[in-house]
C-alpha positions as CSV (number, residue, x, y, z in Angstrom):
1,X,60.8,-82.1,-10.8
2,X,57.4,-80.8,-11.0
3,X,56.9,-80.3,-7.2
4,X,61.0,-78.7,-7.1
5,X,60.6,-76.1,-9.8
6,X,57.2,-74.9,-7.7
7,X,59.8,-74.9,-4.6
8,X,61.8,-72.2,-6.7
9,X,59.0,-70.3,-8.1
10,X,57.6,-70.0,-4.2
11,X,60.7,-68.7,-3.4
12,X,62.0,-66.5,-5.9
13,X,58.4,-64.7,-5.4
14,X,59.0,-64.5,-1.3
15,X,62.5,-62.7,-2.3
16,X,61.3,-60.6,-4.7
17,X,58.5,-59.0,-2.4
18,X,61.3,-59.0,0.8
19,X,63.7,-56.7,-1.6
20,X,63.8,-52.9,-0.5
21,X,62.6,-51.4,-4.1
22,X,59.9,-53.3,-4.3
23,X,58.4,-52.0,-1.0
24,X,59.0,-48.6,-2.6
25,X,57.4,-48.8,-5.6
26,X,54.3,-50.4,-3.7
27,X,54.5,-47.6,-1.1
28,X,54.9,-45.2,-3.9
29,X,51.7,-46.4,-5.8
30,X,49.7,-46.1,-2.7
31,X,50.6,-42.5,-2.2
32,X,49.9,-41.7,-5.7
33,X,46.1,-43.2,-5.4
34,X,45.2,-41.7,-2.1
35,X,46.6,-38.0,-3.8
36,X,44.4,-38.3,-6.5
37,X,41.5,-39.2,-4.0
38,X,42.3,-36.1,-2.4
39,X,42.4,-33.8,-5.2
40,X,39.1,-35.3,-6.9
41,X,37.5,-34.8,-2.9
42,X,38.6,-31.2,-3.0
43,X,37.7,-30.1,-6.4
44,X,34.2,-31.5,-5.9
45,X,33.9,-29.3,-2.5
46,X,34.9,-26.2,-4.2
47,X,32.3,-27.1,-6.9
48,X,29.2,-28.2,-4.9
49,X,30.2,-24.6,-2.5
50,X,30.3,-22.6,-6.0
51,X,26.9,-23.9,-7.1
52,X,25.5,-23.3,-3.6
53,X,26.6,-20.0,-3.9
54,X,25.4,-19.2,-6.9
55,X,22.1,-20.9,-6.4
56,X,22.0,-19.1,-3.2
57,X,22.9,-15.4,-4.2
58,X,20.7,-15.6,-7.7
59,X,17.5,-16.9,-5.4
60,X,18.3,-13.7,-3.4
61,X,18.1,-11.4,-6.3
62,X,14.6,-13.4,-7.3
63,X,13.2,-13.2,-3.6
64,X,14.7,-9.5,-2.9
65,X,12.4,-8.4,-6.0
66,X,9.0,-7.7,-5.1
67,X,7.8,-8.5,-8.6
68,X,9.0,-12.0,-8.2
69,X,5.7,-14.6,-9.1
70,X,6.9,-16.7,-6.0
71,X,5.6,-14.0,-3.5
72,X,2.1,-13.4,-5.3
73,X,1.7,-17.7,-5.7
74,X,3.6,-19.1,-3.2
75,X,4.3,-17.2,-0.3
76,X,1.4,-14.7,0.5
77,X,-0.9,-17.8,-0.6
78,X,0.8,-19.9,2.2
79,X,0.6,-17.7,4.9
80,X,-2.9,-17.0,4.2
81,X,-4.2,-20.6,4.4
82,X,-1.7,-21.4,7.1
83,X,-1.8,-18.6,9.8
84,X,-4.9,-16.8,11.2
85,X,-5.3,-13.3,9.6
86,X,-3.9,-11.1,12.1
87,X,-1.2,-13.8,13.2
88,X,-0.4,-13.3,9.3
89,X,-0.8,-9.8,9.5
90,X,1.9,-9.6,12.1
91,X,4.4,-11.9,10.2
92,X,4.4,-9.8,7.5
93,X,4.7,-6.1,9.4
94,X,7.9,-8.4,11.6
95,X,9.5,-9.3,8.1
96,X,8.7,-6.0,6.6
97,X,10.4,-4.1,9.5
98,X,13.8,-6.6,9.4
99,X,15.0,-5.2,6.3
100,X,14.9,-8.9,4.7
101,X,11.4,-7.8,3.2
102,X,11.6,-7.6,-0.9
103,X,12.3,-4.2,-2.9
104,X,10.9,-2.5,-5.5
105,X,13.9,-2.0,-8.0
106,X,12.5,0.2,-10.6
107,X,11.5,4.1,-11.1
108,X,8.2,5.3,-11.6
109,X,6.8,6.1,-14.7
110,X,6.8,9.6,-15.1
111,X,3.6,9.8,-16.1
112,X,2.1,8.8,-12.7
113,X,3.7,11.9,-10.9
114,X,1.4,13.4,-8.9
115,X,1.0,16.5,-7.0
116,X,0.3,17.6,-3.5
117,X,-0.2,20.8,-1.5
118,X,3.0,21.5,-4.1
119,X,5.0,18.6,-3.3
120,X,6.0,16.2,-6.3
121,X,4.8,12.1,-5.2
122,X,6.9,9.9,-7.8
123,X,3.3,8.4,-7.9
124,X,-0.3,8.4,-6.4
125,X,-0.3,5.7,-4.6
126,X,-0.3,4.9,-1.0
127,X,-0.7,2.6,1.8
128,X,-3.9,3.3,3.8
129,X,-3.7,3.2,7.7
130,X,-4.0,0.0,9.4
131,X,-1.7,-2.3,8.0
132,X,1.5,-0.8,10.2
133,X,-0.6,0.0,13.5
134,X,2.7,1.2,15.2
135,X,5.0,2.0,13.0
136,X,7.5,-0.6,12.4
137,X,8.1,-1.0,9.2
138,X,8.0,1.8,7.6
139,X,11.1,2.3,5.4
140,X,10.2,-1.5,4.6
141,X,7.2,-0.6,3.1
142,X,8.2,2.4,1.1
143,X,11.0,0.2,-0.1
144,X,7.6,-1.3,-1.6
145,X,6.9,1.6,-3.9
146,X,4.3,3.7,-2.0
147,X,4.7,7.5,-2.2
148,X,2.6,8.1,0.7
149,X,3.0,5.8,3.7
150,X,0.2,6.0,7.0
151,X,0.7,4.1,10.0
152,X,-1.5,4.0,13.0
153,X,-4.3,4.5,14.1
154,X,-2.2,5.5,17.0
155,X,-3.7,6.6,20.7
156,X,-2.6,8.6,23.2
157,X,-2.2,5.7,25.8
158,X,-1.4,2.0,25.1
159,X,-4.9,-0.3,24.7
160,X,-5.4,-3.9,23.6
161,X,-8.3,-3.2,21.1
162,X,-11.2,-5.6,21.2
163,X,-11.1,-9.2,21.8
164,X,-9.8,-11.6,19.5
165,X,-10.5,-12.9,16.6
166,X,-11.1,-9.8,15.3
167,X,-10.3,-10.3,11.3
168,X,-11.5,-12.1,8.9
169,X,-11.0,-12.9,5.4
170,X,-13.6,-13.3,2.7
171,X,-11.2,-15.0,0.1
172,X,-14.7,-16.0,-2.0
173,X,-15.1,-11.8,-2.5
174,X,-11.6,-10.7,-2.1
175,X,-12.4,-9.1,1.2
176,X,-11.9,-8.9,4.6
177,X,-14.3,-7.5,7.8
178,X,-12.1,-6.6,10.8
179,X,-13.1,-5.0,14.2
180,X,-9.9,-4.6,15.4
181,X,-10.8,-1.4,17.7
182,X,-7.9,0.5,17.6
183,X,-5.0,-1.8,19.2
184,X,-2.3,0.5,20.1
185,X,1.2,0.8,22.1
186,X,0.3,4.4,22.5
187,X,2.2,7.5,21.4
188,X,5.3,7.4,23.2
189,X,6.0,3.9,21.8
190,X,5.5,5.3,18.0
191,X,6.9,8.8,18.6
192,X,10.1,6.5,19.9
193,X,10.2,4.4,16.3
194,X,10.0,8.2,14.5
195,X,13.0,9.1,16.2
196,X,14.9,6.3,15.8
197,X,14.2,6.3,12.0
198,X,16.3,9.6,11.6
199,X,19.9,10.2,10.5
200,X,22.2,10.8,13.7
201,X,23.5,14.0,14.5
202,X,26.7,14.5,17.1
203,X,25.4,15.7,20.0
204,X,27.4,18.5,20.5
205,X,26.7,20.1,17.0
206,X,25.8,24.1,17.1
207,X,24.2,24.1,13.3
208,X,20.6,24.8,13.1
209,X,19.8,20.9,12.1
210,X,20.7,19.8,14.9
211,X,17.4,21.9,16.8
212,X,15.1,20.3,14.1
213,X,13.4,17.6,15.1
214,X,13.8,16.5,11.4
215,X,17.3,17.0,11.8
216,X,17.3,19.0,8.9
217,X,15.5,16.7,6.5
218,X,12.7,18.0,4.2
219,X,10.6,15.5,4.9
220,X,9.7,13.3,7.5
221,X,9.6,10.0,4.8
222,X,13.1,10.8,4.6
223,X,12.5,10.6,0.9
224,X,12.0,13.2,-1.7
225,X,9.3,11.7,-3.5
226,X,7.3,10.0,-0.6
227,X,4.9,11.3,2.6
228,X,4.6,9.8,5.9
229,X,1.1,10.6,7.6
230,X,-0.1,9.3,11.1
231,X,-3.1,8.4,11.7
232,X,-4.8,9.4,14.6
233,X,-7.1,7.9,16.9
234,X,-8.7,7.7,19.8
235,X,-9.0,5.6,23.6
236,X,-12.1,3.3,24.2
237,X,-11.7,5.2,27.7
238,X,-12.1,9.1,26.3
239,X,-15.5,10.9,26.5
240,X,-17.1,10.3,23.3
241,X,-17.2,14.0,22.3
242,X,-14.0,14.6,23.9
243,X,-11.4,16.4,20.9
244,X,-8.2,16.1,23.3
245,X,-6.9,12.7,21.9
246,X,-6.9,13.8,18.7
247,X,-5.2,17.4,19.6
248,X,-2.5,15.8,21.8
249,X,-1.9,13.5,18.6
250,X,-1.2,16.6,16.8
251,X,0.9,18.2,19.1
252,X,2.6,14.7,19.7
253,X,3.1,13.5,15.9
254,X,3.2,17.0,13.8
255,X,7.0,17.6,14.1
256,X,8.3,14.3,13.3
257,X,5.3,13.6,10.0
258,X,4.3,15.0,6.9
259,X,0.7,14.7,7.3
260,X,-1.6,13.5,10.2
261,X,-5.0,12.5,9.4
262,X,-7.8,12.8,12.0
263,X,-9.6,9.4,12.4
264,X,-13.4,9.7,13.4
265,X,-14.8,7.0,11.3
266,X,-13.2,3.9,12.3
267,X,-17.0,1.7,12.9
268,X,-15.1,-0.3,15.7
269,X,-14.8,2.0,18.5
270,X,-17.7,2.9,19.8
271,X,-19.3,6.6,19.6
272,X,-16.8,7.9,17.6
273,X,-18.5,7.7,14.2
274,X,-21.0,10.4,15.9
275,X,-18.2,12.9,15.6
276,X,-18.8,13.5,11.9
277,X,-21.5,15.4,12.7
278,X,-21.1,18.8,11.9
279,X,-21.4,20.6,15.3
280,X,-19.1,18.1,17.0
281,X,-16.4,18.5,14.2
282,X,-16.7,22.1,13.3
283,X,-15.1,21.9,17.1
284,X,-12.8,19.1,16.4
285,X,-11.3,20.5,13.2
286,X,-10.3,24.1,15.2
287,X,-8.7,22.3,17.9
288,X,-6.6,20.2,15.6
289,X,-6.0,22.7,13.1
290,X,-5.3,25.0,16.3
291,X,-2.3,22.8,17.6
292,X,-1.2,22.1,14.0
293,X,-0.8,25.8,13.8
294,X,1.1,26.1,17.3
295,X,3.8,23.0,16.3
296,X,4.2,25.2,13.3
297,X,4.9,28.1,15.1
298,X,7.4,26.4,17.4
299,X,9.4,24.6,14.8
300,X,12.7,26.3,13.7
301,X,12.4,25.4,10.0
302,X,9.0,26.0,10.1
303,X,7.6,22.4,9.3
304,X,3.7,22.4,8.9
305,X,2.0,18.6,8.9
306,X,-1.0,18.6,6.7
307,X,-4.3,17.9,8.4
308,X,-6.7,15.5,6.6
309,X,-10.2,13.7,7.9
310,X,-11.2,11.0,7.2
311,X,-14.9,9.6,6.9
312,X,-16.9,6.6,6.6
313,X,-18.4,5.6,3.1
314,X,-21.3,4.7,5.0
315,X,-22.9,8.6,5.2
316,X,-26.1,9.8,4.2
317,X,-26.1,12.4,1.4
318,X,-26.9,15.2,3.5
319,X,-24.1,13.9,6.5
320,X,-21.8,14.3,3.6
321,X,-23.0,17.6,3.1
322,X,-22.4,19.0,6.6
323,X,-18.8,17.4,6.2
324,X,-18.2,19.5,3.6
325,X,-19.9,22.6,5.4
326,X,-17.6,21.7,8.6
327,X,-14.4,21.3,6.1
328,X,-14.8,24.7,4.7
329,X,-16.0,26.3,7.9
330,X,-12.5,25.3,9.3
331,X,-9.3,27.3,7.9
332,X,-6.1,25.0,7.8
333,X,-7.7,21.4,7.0
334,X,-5.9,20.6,3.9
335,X,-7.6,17.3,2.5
336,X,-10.1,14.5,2.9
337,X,-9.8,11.2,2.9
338,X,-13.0,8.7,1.2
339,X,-13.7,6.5,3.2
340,X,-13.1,4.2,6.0
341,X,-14.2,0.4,5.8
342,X,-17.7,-0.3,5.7
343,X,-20.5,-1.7,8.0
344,X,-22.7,-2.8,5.0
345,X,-23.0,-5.8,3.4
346,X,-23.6,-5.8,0.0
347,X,-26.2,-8.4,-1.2
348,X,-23.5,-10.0,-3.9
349,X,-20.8,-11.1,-0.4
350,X,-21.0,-14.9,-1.0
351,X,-18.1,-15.8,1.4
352,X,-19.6,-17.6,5.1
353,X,-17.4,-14.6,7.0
354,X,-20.0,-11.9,5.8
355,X,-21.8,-12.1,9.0
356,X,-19.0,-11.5,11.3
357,X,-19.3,-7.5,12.6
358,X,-17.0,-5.0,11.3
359,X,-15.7,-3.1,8.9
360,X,-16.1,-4.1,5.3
361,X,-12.7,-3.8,3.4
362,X,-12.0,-5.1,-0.1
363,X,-13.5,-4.8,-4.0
364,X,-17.5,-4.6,-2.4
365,X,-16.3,-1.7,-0.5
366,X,-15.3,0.7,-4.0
367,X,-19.0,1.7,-4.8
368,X,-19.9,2.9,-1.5
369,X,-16.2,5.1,-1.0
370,X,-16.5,6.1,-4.7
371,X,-20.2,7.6,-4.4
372,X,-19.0,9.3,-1.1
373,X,-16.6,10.6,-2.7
374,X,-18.1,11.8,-5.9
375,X,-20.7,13.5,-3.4
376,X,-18.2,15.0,-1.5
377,X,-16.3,16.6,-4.4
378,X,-18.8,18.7,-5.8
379,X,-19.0,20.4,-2.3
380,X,-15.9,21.2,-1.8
381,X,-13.1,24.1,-3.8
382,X,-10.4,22.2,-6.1
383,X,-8.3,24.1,-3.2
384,X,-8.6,20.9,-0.7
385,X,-8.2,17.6,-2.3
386,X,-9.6,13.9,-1.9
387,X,-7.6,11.2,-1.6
388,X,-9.6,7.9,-2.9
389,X,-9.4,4.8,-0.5
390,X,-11.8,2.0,-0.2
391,X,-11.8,-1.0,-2.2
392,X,-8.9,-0.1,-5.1
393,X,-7.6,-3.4,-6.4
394,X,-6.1,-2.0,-10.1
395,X,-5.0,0.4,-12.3
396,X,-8.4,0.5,-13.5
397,X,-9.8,1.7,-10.0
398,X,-7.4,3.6,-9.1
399,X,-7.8,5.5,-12.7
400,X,-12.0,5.5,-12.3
401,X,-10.8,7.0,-8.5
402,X,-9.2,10.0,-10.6
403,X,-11.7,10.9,-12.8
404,X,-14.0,10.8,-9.9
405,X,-12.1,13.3,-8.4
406,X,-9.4,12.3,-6.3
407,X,-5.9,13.4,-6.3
408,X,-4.4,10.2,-5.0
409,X,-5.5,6.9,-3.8
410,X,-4.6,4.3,-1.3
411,X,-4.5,0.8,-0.9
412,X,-5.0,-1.4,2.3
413,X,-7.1,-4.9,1.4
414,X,-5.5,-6.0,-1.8
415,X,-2.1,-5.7,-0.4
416,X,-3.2,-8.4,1.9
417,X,-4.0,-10.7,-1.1
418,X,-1.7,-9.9,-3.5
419,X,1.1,-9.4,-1.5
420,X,4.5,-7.2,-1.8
421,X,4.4,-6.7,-5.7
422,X,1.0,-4.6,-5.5
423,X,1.9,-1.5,-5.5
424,X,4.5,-1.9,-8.5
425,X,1.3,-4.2,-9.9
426,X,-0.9,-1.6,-10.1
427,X,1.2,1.4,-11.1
428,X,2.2,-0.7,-14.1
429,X,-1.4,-1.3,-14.9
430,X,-1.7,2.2,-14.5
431,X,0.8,3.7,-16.4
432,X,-0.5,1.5,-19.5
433,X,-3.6,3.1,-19.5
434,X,-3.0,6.2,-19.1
435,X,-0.2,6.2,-21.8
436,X,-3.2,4.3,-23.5
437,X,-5.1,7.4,-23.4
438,X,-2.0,9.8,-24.0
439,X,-2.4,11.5,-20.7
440,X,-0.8,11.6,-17.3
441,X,-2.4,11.1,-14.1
442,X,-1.8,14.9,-13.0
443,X,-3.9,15.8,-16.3
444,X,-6.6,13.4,-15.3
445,X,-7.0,14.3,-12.1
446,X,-7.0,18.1,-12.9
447,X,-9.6,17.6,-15.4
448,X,-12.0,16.2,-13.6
449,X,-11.3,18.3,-10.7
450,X,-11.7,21.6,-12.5
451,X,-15.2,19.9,-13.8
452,X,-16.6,18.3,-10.6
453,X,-15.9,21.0,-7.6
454,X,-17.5,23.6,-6.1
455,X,-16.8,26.8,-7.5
456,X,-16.5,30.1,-5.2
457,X,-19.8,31.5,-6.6
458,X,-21.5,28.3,-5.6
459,X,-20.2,28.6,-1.7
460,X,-23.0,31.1,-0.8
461,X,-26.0,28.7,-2.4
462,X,-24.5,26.0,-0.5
463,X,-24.0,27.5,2.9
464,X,-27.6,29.0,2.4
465,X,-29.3,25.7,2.0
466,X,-29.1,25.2,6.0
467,X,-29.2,21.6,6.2
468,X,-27.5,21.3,2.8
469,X,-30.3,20.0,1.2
470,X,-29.1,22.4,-1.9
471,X,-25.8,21.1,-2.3
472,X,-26.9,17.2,-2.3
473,X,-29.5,18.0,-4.9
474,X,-26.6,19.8,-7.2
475,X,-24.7,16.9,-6.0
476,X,-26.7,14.3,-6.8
477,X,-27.4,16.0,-10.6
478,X,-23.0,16.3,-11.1
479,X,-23.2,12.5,-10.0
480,X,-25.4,11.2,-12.5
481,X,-23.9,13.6,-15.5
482,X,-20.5,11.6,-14.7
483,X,-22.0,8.5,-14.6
484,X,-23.8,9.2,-17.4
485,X,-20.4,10.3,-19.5
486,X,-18.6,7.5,-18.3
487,X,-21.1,5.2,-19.4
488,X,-21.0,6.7,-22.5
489,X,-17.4,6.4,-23.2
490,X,-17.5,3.0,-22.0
491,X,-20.0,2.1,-24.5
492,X,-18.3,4.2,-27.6
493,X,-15.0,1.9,-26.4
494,X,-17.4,-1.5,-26.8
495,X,-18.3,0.1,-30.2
496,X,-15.0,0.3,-31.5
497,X,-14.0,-2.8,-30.4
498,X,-17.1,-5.2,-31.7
499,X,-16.3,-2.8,-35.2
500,X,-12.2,-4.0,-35.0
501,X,-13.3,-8.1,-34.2
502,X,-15.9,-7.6,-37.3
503,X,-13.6,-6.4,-39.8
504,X,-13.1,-8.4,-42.9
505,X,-15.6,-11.3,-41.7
506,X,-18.9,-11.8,-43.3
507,X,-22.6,-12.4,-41.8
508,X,-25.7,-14.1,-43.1
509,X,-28.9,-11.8,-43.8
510,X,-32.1,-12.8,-45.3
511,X,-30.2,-15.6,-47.0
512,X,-27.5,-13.3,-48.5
513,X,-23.8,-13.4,-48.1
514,X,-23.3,-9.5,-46.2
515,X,-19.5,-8.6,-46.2
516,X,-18.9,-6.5,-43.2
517,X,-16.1,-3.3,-43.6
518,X,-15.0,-0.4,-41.5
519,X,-16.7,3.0,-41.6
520,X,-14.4,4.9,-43.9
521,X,-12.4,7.7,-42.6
522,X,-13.6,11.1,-41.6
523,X,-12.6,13.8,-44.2
């Protein structure tokens, strides 16, 4: 009975799962199940691509912000321990130039405004020559913050510059030595990047923009509050007391830039530091100042590049003095620019790359292009200002650059290090200090200015020293009365700080319990 009711069981089951509606509701179940699959498959897509997106876009607002920590920490850092210098040097001109490069997103405090042959600069800081030899990145780099931008040095025909390696860093003294030697693609390569950079005008327009070079623009940054300067040097193959390079830059570079800066002390190409002396540029300085005056002349919106030198930090007291004799011999040279890199090596270099030869960039550099410079200003008018470069790695330097004298500064080795968020770095810094001191940079600069230049009286004493033996000695007095003040005012800062920390605490004298209070107040 057993074995016949299993029989039935067995069977009834086999007809039950041969009937039509159950083969529906089983096909019906599976349906259901791979549906929901589905749907559970989809809505994690859409949420793993919503989180990549967000993740994605979010780490492009961090990386497109030059303030971000990662490029200071992580990036610059990399690159510096990973590539050779100028193989790192490159990489960061190629991603500069791609417009991938970071941005500075904020305005500039207003205090930092700075003035300029009458032109406004939403700050004083620049980027020396040297970092862009040929002029490919530059909207990259004022997308960086600087006001005043300089590529080059460019020469008149392509060369390779010395043989490599040719740069060095000192990481162990924040510096760098490079001998470089002017590697250029020559001017008709950069004059070619100039005009690419400007807005295009229909070729058969008839409005007077359209004969500017400029193409109407005020200036050739193609910003309102920015310069772009050229730096111009000179071939390995030119006579060594040959000007024409330099006045066939002019002509070349003076309508499409703001300002072009004559380059005879670069210490890696050889013979042209002798060019600062003043017979050779007294000549120099007419030619150039000559062409300038023709490209002027020629233009139809009468666009006039300012003409700047610069010099080497490394000049002798009375060198520095027949600078200035050639400077204001020459009409039309509109500024100065302290100092090149260095071929000295100060006894505190600890890094092993201090013996390589070159020119000595960095923090060691600042006392030897801040003395030039503080020479060099009391022998010249307020009329033609100093731009400070040479070893400016803060707000603090750039600040001690201003009371020296100068009416704007540039940076070059610290940008290397820091990376993209320097300039913004340092303008902060800046800006604190001089809101610090309740005065803006403009005020600064004017005061010391107005304190440490030659005055028109004093011209005659100077040109009749002959050698300018007169105007060091003067010099040399005005630099130790600002060292002197400085070091004062330092010291009455220390004061008032050790008197703040001491406030309310008590010392021990000859066994007694001294309680130690603030002066009280003037009356």
């Amino acid at each position: 009975m057993a074995s016949g009711l299993t029989l039935s069981s067995t069977r009834g089951v086999q007809r039950l799962l041969r009937s039509p509606h159950s083969r529906v509701t089983i096909s019906r179940r599976a349906v259901s199940t791979a549906s929901q699959q589905t749907g559970r498959s989809s809505a994690k897509t859409v949420a793993y691509a919503s989180l990549f997106a967000v993740s994605t876009g979010l780490f492009a607002i961090y990386y497109f912000d030059c303030r971000a920590a990662i490029h200071k920490y992580v990036v610059t850092p990399v690159i510096r321990h990973t590539l050779d210098p100028e193989a790192g040097h490159k990489l960061a001109v190629r991603v500069l130039s791609s417009g991938l490069a970071p941005r500075d997103p904020l305005s500039d405090d207003e205090v930092l405004k700075t003035e300029l042959w009458g032109e406004t600069l939403s700050s004083p800081v620049g980027l020396a020559a040297g970092f862009d030899k040929h002029g490919e990145a530059i909207d990259g780099l004022f997308n960086l913050g600087f006001s005043w931008v300089e590529i080059g040095s460019v020469t008149p025909k392509p060369q390779p510059g010395n043989p490599k390696p040719r740069v060095f860093h000192l990481p162990d003294d924040g510096a760098l030595i490079n001998r470089y030697g002017f590697p250029s693609e020559g001017h008709a390569a950069v004059l070619a990047r100039l005009r690419a950079r400007l807005p295009t005008l229909f070729p058969y327009s008839s409005t007077p923009e359209s004969d500017s070079p400029l193409h109407g623009e005020e200036h050739a940054s193609l910003r309102p509050n920015a310069l772009l300067a050229v730096n111009l040097g000179k071939n390995k193959s030119s006579p060594p007391d040959s000007i024409a390079d330099f006045v066939v830059g002019v002509r070349t570079f003076g309508p499409y830039a703001d300002a072009l800066v004559v380059n005879v002390s670069s210490p890696n190409t050889p013979g042209l530091r002798g060019m600062q002396s003043r017979t050779l540029l007294q000549e120099l300085l007419a030619g150039v100042t000559s062409a300038r005056d023709q490209v002027a002349a020629s233009s139809t919106h009468a666009h006039r590049p300012k003409l700047l030198l610069k010099i080497a930090p490394d000049l002798t007291e009375s060198e520095v003095a027949d600078v200035a004799a050639a400077v204001r011999a020459t009409n039309g040279i509109d500024g100065v620019i302290v100092s090149n890199t260095t071929i000295q090596r100060p006894p505190s270099l600890s890094d092993p790359n201090k013996v390589e030869q070159g020119g000595l960039s960095g923090p060691p550099l600042k006392p030897y292009s801040l003395a030039t410079l503080r020479t060099l200003r009391g022998l010249l008018p307020a009329s033609i200002p100093i731009i400070g470069c040479g070893g400016i790695s803060s707000g603090a330097d750039a600040l001690e650059f201003a009371r020296a004298g100068a009416a704007a500064v540039q940076l070059y080795t610290v940008f290397g290090y820091h990376g993209p968020g320097t300039a913004r770095e340092i303008k902060d810094e800046l800006a604190a200090l001089l809101r610090k001191e309740g005065k803006t940079w403009q005020e600064v600069v004017r005061e010391s200015v107005e304190k440490t230049s030659l005055r028109e009286g004093q011209t005659a004493e100077v040109e009749g020293a002959g050698s300018g033996a007169g105007a060091v000695s003067e010099a040399s007095v005005k630099l130790l009365v600002q060292e002197a003040e400085e070091l004062k005012r330092l010291l009455d800062g220390l004061g008032e700080r050790i008197e703040k920390r001491l406030e309310g605490t008590t010392l021990a004298r000859d066994g007694q319990v001294v309680a130690v209070t603030p002066p009280p107040p003037a009356s």
